[in-house]
């Protein structure tokens, strides 16, 4: 199971990085999104995948999964959701004002 | 257990929420923000007093004893940084009152300001690595909003880059936390320190250490500062002053904490890398500061130089240099905020940011001129101003540890700071004012003068009373040189 998860994480990272390196702003945002998904899976996998019971079944439970990574992932998902939506709005506004979504044209000059 | 240490975080958080509801009433917003910051300064003073008299204070959130649950820790370093953050914030707030513009004030400027403070202060006080990430995010998200507020073309363009860089570094932060949690199974910083000492896999821990270094270096502008000069040039001066004084320092604080508390066992490799990054930062920042003729750019590159200098103090791990790092960090927060506020006042009064198009301001604005001169001397490190003792200690530590090249570069960077700022001083204040700008002198509001005078007093008093300030910063340095003090304070119960 760990192997498949690692492959999935690797693919998500690779695609995310590839997208971030492109010129279109929309692709870049989607790339950051894929990257965060990869990181969340990484967090889940690094804290050992266990098949079996849910976390916090009570003190007598015979087996349960470590609940900390799940809490961390939940926090991180919320944050990345907020940041991504802000990024989309910003990109839209920037596209409206600047008339382009090509990063090459967004270099900017000093004298303005 | 001490519940007081959550107050510096809680006060701005509550104020920010309350401010949302009175967005249209600007006077009320100003009063509320000012009272909240003033109150918080008193709380911070009280915490410094408590840490001084009773030692490191801790708070276990929700009663979960460490290593479980989230712990807040106020050691002397955190307490002093919180105090200085609030003093700087008060000055920036006063400067913002009349300079930021009504439109921004109506569009939740003060709310974001308070959220930013909550994030910065939370980062200083937390004793949990993942909580540090959350506080970083609170700070960053408010900084995105502050940097783009106003929505000019330049702001929109620069915010896109600033956001992208920070999202990527945050992603790496979570990845580094994941690796660390997978390796040692805890996130409490004190507990991490113990576990990292026990674990024998040195290879993977070095990799994780480097990953953390990359993350924090991106946020601090240490070597990976390519985003900084452009982004910090976009927002108005009050916001840049706040960013320049606080945001990079939070990154540096994270580097200090990680590499003196968690990864301090293996001092060879990583500290050498920090040293080289510091050297490159000082040289490249110095070149940038010398090259440009635009006040904003010159000042932004000065942030970079001082980040490099502080990192030099971290790299040469010795008692003197760590004491000096703490002192210099505090000095730099006040002096940079002062410099940026004065820079903003110069740009307002001259009507341009280009040095070639201004001149002769000393006749009309003698106060700004003299305060700029004092800030300049303090940043270069002339006694009896605040920069002197920190520089002496950092260089002393560097020489003791045999980092002659780095010390040389550190001294050279002071010269570059002097040259670049004198260039601004001469260009703005000496000579004759250009004819076409002769007509009507701009009136600088009294609140702006108040903010600048307050910070100048801090810079002077920190220099004149450095013996007294040192008695506090050396306590902070003691915890950095001997992490067991921190660990015992957190894990004692």
Short mmCIF file of N, CA and C in Angstrom, two decimals, chain B residues 269-420:
data_model
loop_
_atom_site.label_atom_id
_atom_site.label_comp_id
_atom_site.label_asym_id
_atom_site.label_seq_id
_atom_site.Cartn_x
_atom_site.Cartn_y
_atom_site.Cartn_z
N UNK B 269 27.57 20.57 9.30
CA UNK B 269 27.11 20.84 7.94
C UNK B 269 26.12 21.98 7.81
N UNK B 270 25.00 21.89 8.54
CA UNK B 270 23.93 22.84 8.30
C UNK B 270 24.37 24.26 8.66
N UNK B 271 25.10 24.39 9.77
CA UNK B 271 25.50 25.74 10.16
C UNK B 271 26.48 26.35 9.17
N UNK B 272 27.28 25.45 8.54
CA UNK B 272 28.18 25.98 7.52
C UNK B 272 27.36 26.49 6.33
N UNK B 273 26.29 25.73 5.98
CA UNK B 273 25.44 26.18 4.87
C UNK B 273 24.80 27.53 5.21
N UNK B 274 24.32 27.65 6.45
CA UNK B 274 23.72 28.93 6.84
C UNK B 274 24.75 30.05 6.70
N UNK B 275 26.00 29.74 7.09
CA UNK B 275 27.05 30.74 7.00
C UNK B 275 27.27 31.20 5.57
N UNK B 276 27.34 30.25 4.63
CA UNK B 276 27.55 30.63 3.23
C UNK B 276 26.36 31.39 2.68
N UNK B 277 25.15 30.94 3.08
CA UNK B 277 23.97 31.68 2.63
C UNK B 277 24.01 33.10 3.16
N UNK B 278 24.46 33.26 4.42
CA UNK B 278 24.53 34.60 5.00
C UNK B 278 25.51 35.46 4.22
N UNK B 279 26.66 34.87 3.88
CA UNK B 279 27.67 35.64 3.14
C UNK B 279 27.11 36.09 1.80
N UNK B 280 26.48 35.15 1.08
CA UNK B 280 25.94 35.50 -0.24
C UNK B 280 24.86 36.56 -0.11
N UNK B 281 24.02 36.43 0.94
CA UNK B 281 22.95 37.40 1.13
C UNK B 281 23.51 38.79 1.36
N UNK B 282 24.55 38.87 2.22
CA UNK B 282 25.10 40.20 2.52
C UNK B 282 25.70 40.82 1.26
N UNK B 283 26.44 40.00 0.47
CA UNK B 283 27.10 40.57 -0.72
C UNK B 283 26.06 40.99 -1.75
N UNK B 284 25.12 40.06 -2.07
CA UNK B 284 24.14 40.38 -3.12
C UNK B 284 23.23 41.52 -2.69
N UNK B 285 22.80 41.51 -1.40
CA UNK B 285 21.97 42.59 -0.91
C UNK B 285 22.71 43.91 -0.98
N UNK B 286 24.00 43.89 -0.62
CA UNK B 286 24.81 45.10 -0.67
C UNK B 286 24.91 45.64 -2.08
N UNK B 287 25.13 44.73 -3.05
CA UNK B 287 25.22 45.19 -4.44
C UNK B 287 23.91 45.83 -4.88
N UNK B 288 22.79 45.20 -4.49
CA UNK B 288 21.49 45.76 -4.86
C UNK B 288 21.29 47.14 -4.27
N UNK B 289 21.66 47.27 -2.97
CA UNK B 289 21.45 48.56 -2.29
C UNK B 289 22.29 49.65 -2.93
N UNK B 290 23.49 49.29 -3.37
CA UNK B 290 24.37 50.30 -3.97
C UNK B 290 23.89 50.67 -5.37
N UNK B 291 23.33 49.67 -6.08
CA UNK B 291 23.06 49.87 -7.49
C UNK B 291 21.87 50.79 -7.77
N UNK B 292 20.81 50.71 -6.96
CA UNK B 292 19.57 51.39 -7.33
C UNK B 292 19.56 52.85 -6.91
N UNK B 293 18.75 53.63 -7.62
CA UNK B 293 18.61 55.05 -7.29
C UNK B 293 17.17 55.38 -6.92
N UNK B 294 16.49 54.38 -6.42
CA UNK B 294 15.08 54.53 -6.07
C UNK B 294 14.98 54.20 -4.59
N UNK B 295 14.39 55.12 -3.80
CA UNK B 295 14.44 54.96 -2.35
C UNK B 295 13.88 53.61 -1.91
N UNK B 296 12.72 53.24 -2.48
CA UNK B 296 12.10 51.98 -2.09
C UNK B 296 13.04 50.81 -2.29
N UNK B 297 13.67 50.75 -3.47
CA UNK B 297 14.58 49.64 -3.76
C UNK B 297 15.76 49.61 -2.80
N UNK B 298 16.37 50.79 -2.58
CA UNK B 298 17.55 50.84 -1.71
C UNK B 298 17.19 50.32 -0.31
N UNK B 299 16.05 50.77 0.20
CA UNK B 299 15.66 50.34 1.55
C UNK B 299 15.35 48.85 1.56
N UNK B 300 14.70 48.33 0.49
CA UNK B 300 14.39 46.91 0.47
C UNK B 300 15.64 46.06 0.47
N UNK B 301 16.65 46.50 -0.29
CA UNK B 301 17.89 45.71 -0.28
C UNK B 301 18.59 45.82 1.07
N UNK B 302 18.32 46.91 1.81
CA UNK B 302 18.89 46.99 3.16
C UNK B 302 18.29 45.95 4.09
N UNK B 303 17.00 45.61 3.88
CA UNK B 303 16.43 44.50 4.66
C UNK B 303 17.25 43.25 4.42
N UNK B 304 17.55 43.00 3.13
CA UNK B 304 18.26 41.77 2.76
C UNK B 304 19.63 41.72 3.46
N UNK B 305 20.34 42.86 3.45
CA UNK B 305 21.67 42.86 4.08
C UNK B 305 21.57 42.47 5.55
N UNK B 306 20.59 43.05 6.25
CA UNK B 306 20.55 42.78 7.69
C UNK B 306 20.11 41.35 7.96
N UNK B 307 19.27 40.78 7.08
CA UNK B 307 18.92 39.37 7.23
C UNK B 307 20.20 38.53 7.15
N UNK B 308 21.05 38.87 6.17
CA UNK B 308 22.30 38.14 6.04
C UNK B 308 23.16 38.26 7.28
N UNK B 309 23.21 39.48 7.85
CA UNK B 309 24.06 39.70 9.01
C UNK B 309 23.56 38.90 10.22
N UNK B 310 22.24 38.88 10.40
CA UNK B 310 21.69 38.12 11.54
C UNK B 310 21.95 36.64 11.35
N UNK B 311 21.82 36.15 10.09
CA UNK B 311 22.08 34.74 9.82
C UNK B 311 23.54 34.40 10.10
N UNK B 312 24.43 35.35 9.86
CA UNK B 312 25.84 35.16 10.21
C UNK B 312 25.99 34.90 11.71
N UNK B 313 25.23 35.66 12.50
CA UNK B 313 25.25 35.43 13.95
C UNK B 313 24.75 34.05 14.31
N UNK B 314 23.73 33.56 13.57
CA UNK B 314 23.21 32.22 13.87
C UNK B 314 24.23 31.16 13.47
N UNK B 315 24.94 31.42 12.35
CA UNK B 315 25.83 30.39 11.80
C UNK B 315 27.02 30.11 12.71
N UNK B 316 27.58 31.18 13.31
CA UNK B 316 28.73 30.93 14.18
C UNK B 316 28.23 30.70 15.59
N UNK B 317 27.86 29.45 15.85
CA UNK B 317 27.19 29.12 17.11
C UNK B 317 28.12 29.33 18.29
N UNK B 318 28.10 30.49 18.91
CA UNK B 318 28.84 30.66 20.15
C UNK B 318 28.01 31.57 21.04
N UNK B 319 28.37 31.61 22.30
CA UNK B 319 27.54 32.35 23.24
C UNK B 319 27.47 33.82 22.85
N UNK B 320 28.64 34.37 22.52
CA UNK B 320 28.68 35.80 22.19
C UNK B 320 27.81 36.09 20.97
N UNK B 321 27.96 35.25 19.93
CA UNK B 321 27.25 35.58 18.70
C UNK B 321 25.74 35.39 18.86
N UNK B 322 25.33 34.39 19.66
CA UNK B 322 23.88 34.22 19.85
C UNK B 322 23.30 35.37 20.67
N UNK B 323 24.03 35.80 21.70
CA UNK B 323 23.60 36.99 22.44
C UNK B 323 23.47 38.18 21.51
N UNK B 324 24.51 38.32 20.65
CA UNK B 324 24.51 39.43 19.71
C UNK B 324 23.35 39.33 18.74
N UNK B 325 23.05 38.10 18.28
CA UNK B 325 21.95 37.91 17.33
C UNK B 325 20.64 38.41 17.92
N UNK B 326 20.38 38.05 19.18
CA UNK B 326 19.13 38.48 19.81
C UNK B 326 19.08 40.01 19.88
N UNK B 327 20.20 40.59 20.31
CA UNK B 327 20.24 42.04 20.45
C UNK B 327 20.04 42.71 19.10
N UNK B 328 20.76 42.18 18.09
CA UNK B 328 20.70 42.81 16.78
C UNK B 328 19.32 42.66 16.15
N UNK B 329 18.69 41.49 16.41
CA UNK B 329 17.34 41.25 15.90
C UNK B 329 16.39 42.32 16.43
N UNK B 330 16.46 42.57 17.73
CA UNK B 330 15.58 43.57 18.33
C UNK B 330 15.87 44.96 17.76
N UNK B 331 17.17 45.28 17.68
CA UNK B 331 17.56 46.58 17.13
C UNK B 331 17.05 46.74 15.71
N UNK B 332 17.21 45.66 14.92
CA UNK B 332 16.89 45.78 13.51
C UNK B 332 15.40 45.98 13.28
N UNK B 333 14.57 45.36 14.14
CA UNK B 333 13.12 45.56 14.00
C UNK B 333 12.79 47.04 14.15
N UNK B 334 13.31 47.67 15.22
CA UNK B 334 13.00 49.08 15.45
C UNK B 334 13.60 49.96 14.36
N UNK B 335 14.88 49.70 14.03
CA UNK B 335 15.57 50.59 13.10
C UNK B 335 14.99 50.48 11.70
N UNK B 336 14.63 49.26 11.27
CA UNK B 336 14.08 49.10 9.92
C UNK B 336 12.71 49.77 9.81
N UNK B 337 11.89 49.60 10.87
CA UNK B 337 10.58 50.26 10.83
C UNK B 337 10.77 51.77 10.73
N UNK B 338 11.72 52.30 11.51
CA UNK B 338 12.00 53.74 11.48
C UNK B 338 12.44 54.17 10.09
N UNK B 339 13.36 53.38 9.51
CA UNK B 339 13.89 53.72 8.20
C UNK B 339 12.78 53.77 7.16
N UNK B 340 11.89 52.78 7.20
CA UNK B 340 10.84 52.73 6.18
C UNK B 340 9.81 53.84 6.38
N UNK B 341 9.51 54.14 7.66
CA UNK B 341 8.55 55.22 7.91
C UNK B 341 9.15 56.54 7.41
N UNK B 342 10.44 56.76 7.70
CA UNK B 342 11.08 57.99 7.21
C UNK B 342 11.15 57.99 5.70
N UNK B 343 11.44 56.82 5.11
CA UNK B 343 11.46 56.73 3.66
C UNK B 343 10.13 57.12 3.06
N UNK B 344 9.06 56.63 3.69
CA UNK B 344 7.72 56.98 3.23
C UNK B 344 7.47 58.47 3.34
N UNK B 345 7.95 59.08 4.45
CA UNK B 345 7.75 60.52 4.63
C UNK B 345 8.53 61.30 3.58
N UNK B 346 9.75 60.82 3.26
CA UNK B 346 10.54 61.51 2.24
C UNK B 346 9.81 61.46 0.90
N UNK B 347 9.30 60.26 0.56
CA UNK B 347 8.63 60.12 -0.73
C UNK B 347 7.39 61.01 -0.79
N UNK B 348 6.63 61.06 0.33
CA UNK B 348 5.46 61.94 0.34
C UNK B 348 5.86 63.39 0.17
N UNK B 349 6.91 63.82 0.89
CA UNK B 349 7.25 65.24 0.86
C UNK B 349 7.90 65.64 -0.46
N UNK B 350 8.64 64.70 -1.09
CA UNK B 350 9.29 65.07 -2.34
C UNK B 350 8.39 64.79 -3.54
N UNK B 351 7.37 63.96 -3.34
CA UNK B 351 6.46 63.66 -4.44
C UNK B 351 7.02 62.67 -5.43
N UNK B 352 8.16 62.07 -5.13
CA UNK B 352 8.74 61.08 -6.03
C UNK B 352 9.63 60.16 -5.21
N UNK B 353 9.88 58.95 -5.76
CA UNK B 353 10.77 58.03 -5.06
C UNK B 353 12.16 58.02 -5.69
N UNK B 354 12.34 58.77 -6.75
CA UNK B 354 13.62 58.73 -7.46
C UNK B 354 14.57 59.76 -6.88
N UNK B 355 15.80 59.31 -6.55
CA UNK B 355 16.75 60.21 -5.90
C UNK B 355 17.16 61.36 -6.81
N UNK B 356 17.19 61.10 -8.12
CA UNK B 356 17.62 62.14 -9.05
C UNK B 356 16.68 63.32 -9.11
N UNK B 357 15.42 63.11 -8.73
CA UNK B 357 14.43 64.17 -8.90
C UNK B 357 14.10 64.90 -7.61
N UNK B 358 14.85 64.64 -6.54
CA UNK B 358 14.56 65.35 -5.30
C UNK B 358 15.83 66.02 -4.78
N UNK B 359 15.69 66.77 -3.71
CA UNK B 359 16.85 67.43 -3.13
C UNK B 359 16.42 68.58 -2.25
N UNK B 360 17.33 69.00 -1.37
CA UNK B 360 17.09 70.17 -0.55
C UNK B 360 15.96 70.06 0.46
N UNK B 361 15.64 68.83 0.84
CA UNK B 361 14.51 68.68 1.77
C UNK B 361 14.86 69.14 3.18
N UNK B 362 16.16 69.24 3.50
CA UNK B 362 16.55 69.55 4.88
C UNK B 362 16.02 70.91 5.31
N UNK B 363 15.85 71.83 4.35
CA UNK B 363 15.37 73.17 4.70
C UNK B 363 13.94 73.12 5.21
N UNK B 364 13.12 72.35 4.51
CA UNK B 364 11.71 72.31 4.88
C UNK B 364 11.39 71.28 5.94
N UNK B 365 12.13 70.18 5.91
CA UNK B 365 11.81 69.09 6.83
C UNK B 365 13.05 68.68 7.62
N UNK B 366 13.56 69.60 8.48
CA UNK B 366 14.79 69.27 9.20
C UNK B 366 14.64 68.04 10.10
N UNK B 367 13.47 67.88 10.69
CA UNK B 367 13.28 66.74 11.60
C UNK B 367 13.45 65.42 10.88
N UNK B 368 12.83 65.30 9.70
CA UNK B 368 12.94 64.05 8.96
C UNK B 368 14.41 63.79 8.64
N UNK B 369 15.11 64.85 8.23
CA UNK B 369 16.51 64.69 7.87
C UNK B 369 17.34 64.17 9.02
N UNK B 370 17.20 64.80 10.19
CA UNK B 370 18.03 64.38 11.32
C UNK B 370 17.67 63.00 11.80
N UNK B 371 16.37 62.68 11.79
CA UNK B 371 16.00 61.33 12.23
C UNK B 371 16.51 60.29 11.27
N UNK B 372 16.46 60.62 9.95
CA UNK B 372 17.00 59.68 8.97
C UNK B 372 18.48 59.46 9.22
N UNK B 373 19.18 60.55 9.59
CA UNK B 373 20.61 60.43 9.86
C UNK B 373 20.87 59.52 11.06
N UNK B 374 20.04 59.68 12.09
CA UNK B 374 20.21 58.83 13.28
C UNK B 374 19.94 57.36 12.92
N UNK B 375 18.85 57.11 12.17
CA UNK B 375 18.54 55.74 11.78
C UNK B 375 19.68 55.14 10.98
N UNK B 376 20.25 55.95 10.09
CA UNK B 376 21.36 55.51 9.25
C UNK B 376 22.55 55.10 10.11
N UNK B 377 22.90 55.97 11.09
CA UNK B 377 24.04 55.66 11.94
C UNK B 377 23.77 54.40 12.76
N UNK B 378 22.52 54.26 13.23
CA UNK B 378 22.19 53.08 14.04
C UNK B 378 22.34 51.82 13.21
N UNK B 379 21.89 51.85 11.94
CA UNK B 379 21.96 50.65 11.11
C UNK B 379 23.40 50.31 10.76
N UNK B 380 24.24 51.33 10.61
CA UNK B 380 25.64 51.05 10.31
C UNK B 380 26.33 50.48 11.55
N UNK B 381 25.86 50.89 12.73
CA UNK B 381 26.45 50.36 13.95
C UNK B 381 27.40 51.32 14.63
N UNK B 382 27.08 52.62 14.58
CA UNK B 382 27.92 53.61 15.24
C UNK B 382 27.47 53.72 16.70
N UNK B 383 28.39 53.62 17.68
CA UNK B 383 27.97 53.88 19.06
C UNK B 383 27.67 55.35 19.22
N UNK B 384 26.81 55.78 20.12
CA UNK B 384 26.12 54.96 21.13
C UNK B 384 24.73 54.54 20.68
N UNK B 385 24.52 54.22 19.42
CA UNK B 385 23.17 53.84 18.99
C UNK B 385 23.01 52.32 19.04
N UNK B 386 21.78 51.86 18.74
CA UNK B 386 21.42 50.48 19.09
C UNK B 386 22.14 49.42 18.29
N UNK B 387 22.62 49.74 17.08
CA UNK B 387 23.21 48.68 16.27
C UNK B 387 24.58 48.24 16.74
N UNK B 388 25.22 49.07 17.56
CA UNK B 388 26.63 48.84 17.87
C UNK B 388 26.89 47.53 18.62
N UNK B 389 26.22 47.37 19.77
CA UNK B 389 26.53 46.22 20.62
C UNK B 389 26.25 44.90 19.89
N UNK B 390 25.13 44.84 19.17
CA UNK B 390 24.80 43.61 18.45
C UNK B 390 25.89 43.27 17.44
N UNK B 391 26.34 44.27 16.69
CA UNK B 391 27.37 44.00 15.69
C UNK B 391 28.66 43.55 16.35
N UNK B 392 29.04 44.23 17.44
CA UNK B 392 30.28 43.85 18.12
C UNK B 392 30.21 42.40 18.57
N UNK B 393 29.10 42.02 19.20
CA UNK B 393 28.99 40.66 19.73
C UNK B 393 29.00 39.62 18.62
N UNK B 394 28.25 39.90 17.52
CA UNK B 394 28.20 38.93 16.43
C UNK B 394 29.58 38.76 15.83
N UNK B 395 30.29 39.89 15.62
CA UNK B 395 31.62 39.79 15.03
C UNK B 395 32.59 39.11 15.98
N UNK B 396 32.45 39.41 17.28
CA UNK B 396 33.31 38.77 18.27
C UNK B 396 33.12 37.25 18.23
N UNK B 397 31.84 36.84 18.20
CA UNK B 397 31.55 35.41 18.13
C UNK B 397 32.10 34.80 16.86
N UNK B 398 31.95 35.51 15.74
CA UNK B 398 32.44 34.99 14.46
C UNK B 398 33.95 34.81 14.47
N UNK B 399 34.66 35.79 15.04
CA UNK B 399 36.11 35.70 15.08
C UNK B 399 36.58 34.59 16.02
N UNK B 400 35.88 34.46 17.16
CA UNK B 400 36.24 33.39 18.10
C UNK B 400 36.14 32.02 17.46
N UNK B 401 35.10 31.84 16.62
CA UNK B 401 34.88 30.54 16.01
C UNK B 401 35.72 30.37 14.74
N UNK B 402 36.50 31.39 14.40
CA UNK B 402 37.39 31.26 13.25
C UNK B 402 36.74 31.53 11.90
N UNK B 403 35.61 32.22 11.88
CA UNK B 403 34.98 32.56 10.60
C UNK B 403 35.50 33.90 10.11
N UNK B 404 36.78 33.94 9.70
CA UNK B 404 37.37 35.24 9.36
C UNK B 404 36.76 35.83 8.10
N UNK B 405 36.52 34.96 7.11
CA UNK B 405 35.94 35.47 5.86
C UNK B 405 34.57 36.08 6.10
N UNK B 406 33.76 35.32 6.86
CA UNK B 406 32.40 35.80 7.12
C UNK B 406 32.44 37.11 7.88
N UNK B 407 33.35 37.22 8.86
CA UNK B 407 33.44 38.46 9.64
C UNK B 407 33.83 39.61 8.73
N UNK B 408 34.77 39.32 7.82
CA UNK B 408 35.17 40.36 6.88
C UNK B 408 34.00 40.83 6.04
N UNK B 409 33.22 39.85 5.54
CA UNK B 409 32.06 40.22 4.71
C UNK B 409 31.05 41.00 5.55
N UNK B 410 30.91 40.60 6.82
CA UNK B 410 29.99 41.31 7.71
C UNK B 410 30.38 42.77 7.86
N UNK B 411 31.69 43.00 8.04
CA UNK B 411 32.15 44.38 8.17
C UNK B 411 31.95 45.15 6.87
N UNK B 412 32.24 44.46 5.76
CA UNK B 412 32.08 45.09 4.46
C UNK B 412 30.62 45.48 4.23
N UNK B 413 29.70 44.61 4.69
CA UNK B 413 28.29 44.90 4.48
C UNK B 413 27.89 46.18 5.21
N UNK B 414 28.52 46.43 6.39
CA UNK B 414 28.23 47.69 7.10
C UNK B 414 28.60 48.88 6.24
N UNK B 415 29.75 48.74 5.55
CA UNK B 415 30.17 49.85 4.69
C UNK B 415 29.18 50.06 3.55
N UNK B 416 28.68 48.95 2.99
CA UNK B 416 27.72 49.08 1.90
C UNK B 416 26.42 49.72 2.39
N UNK B 417 26.01 49.34 3.62
CA UNK B 417 24.83 49.97 4.21
C UNK B 417 25.07 51.47 4.32
N UNK B 418 26.26 51.83 4.84
CA UNK B 418 26.59 53.24 5.01
C UNK B 418 26.53 53.96 3.67
N UNK B 419 27.16 53.37 2.65
CA UNK B 419 27.22 54.03 1.35
C UNK B 419 25.82 54.21 0.77
N UNK B 420 25.02 53.13 0.82
CA UNK B 420 23.71 53.21 0.16
C UNK B 420 22.80 54.21 0.87
#
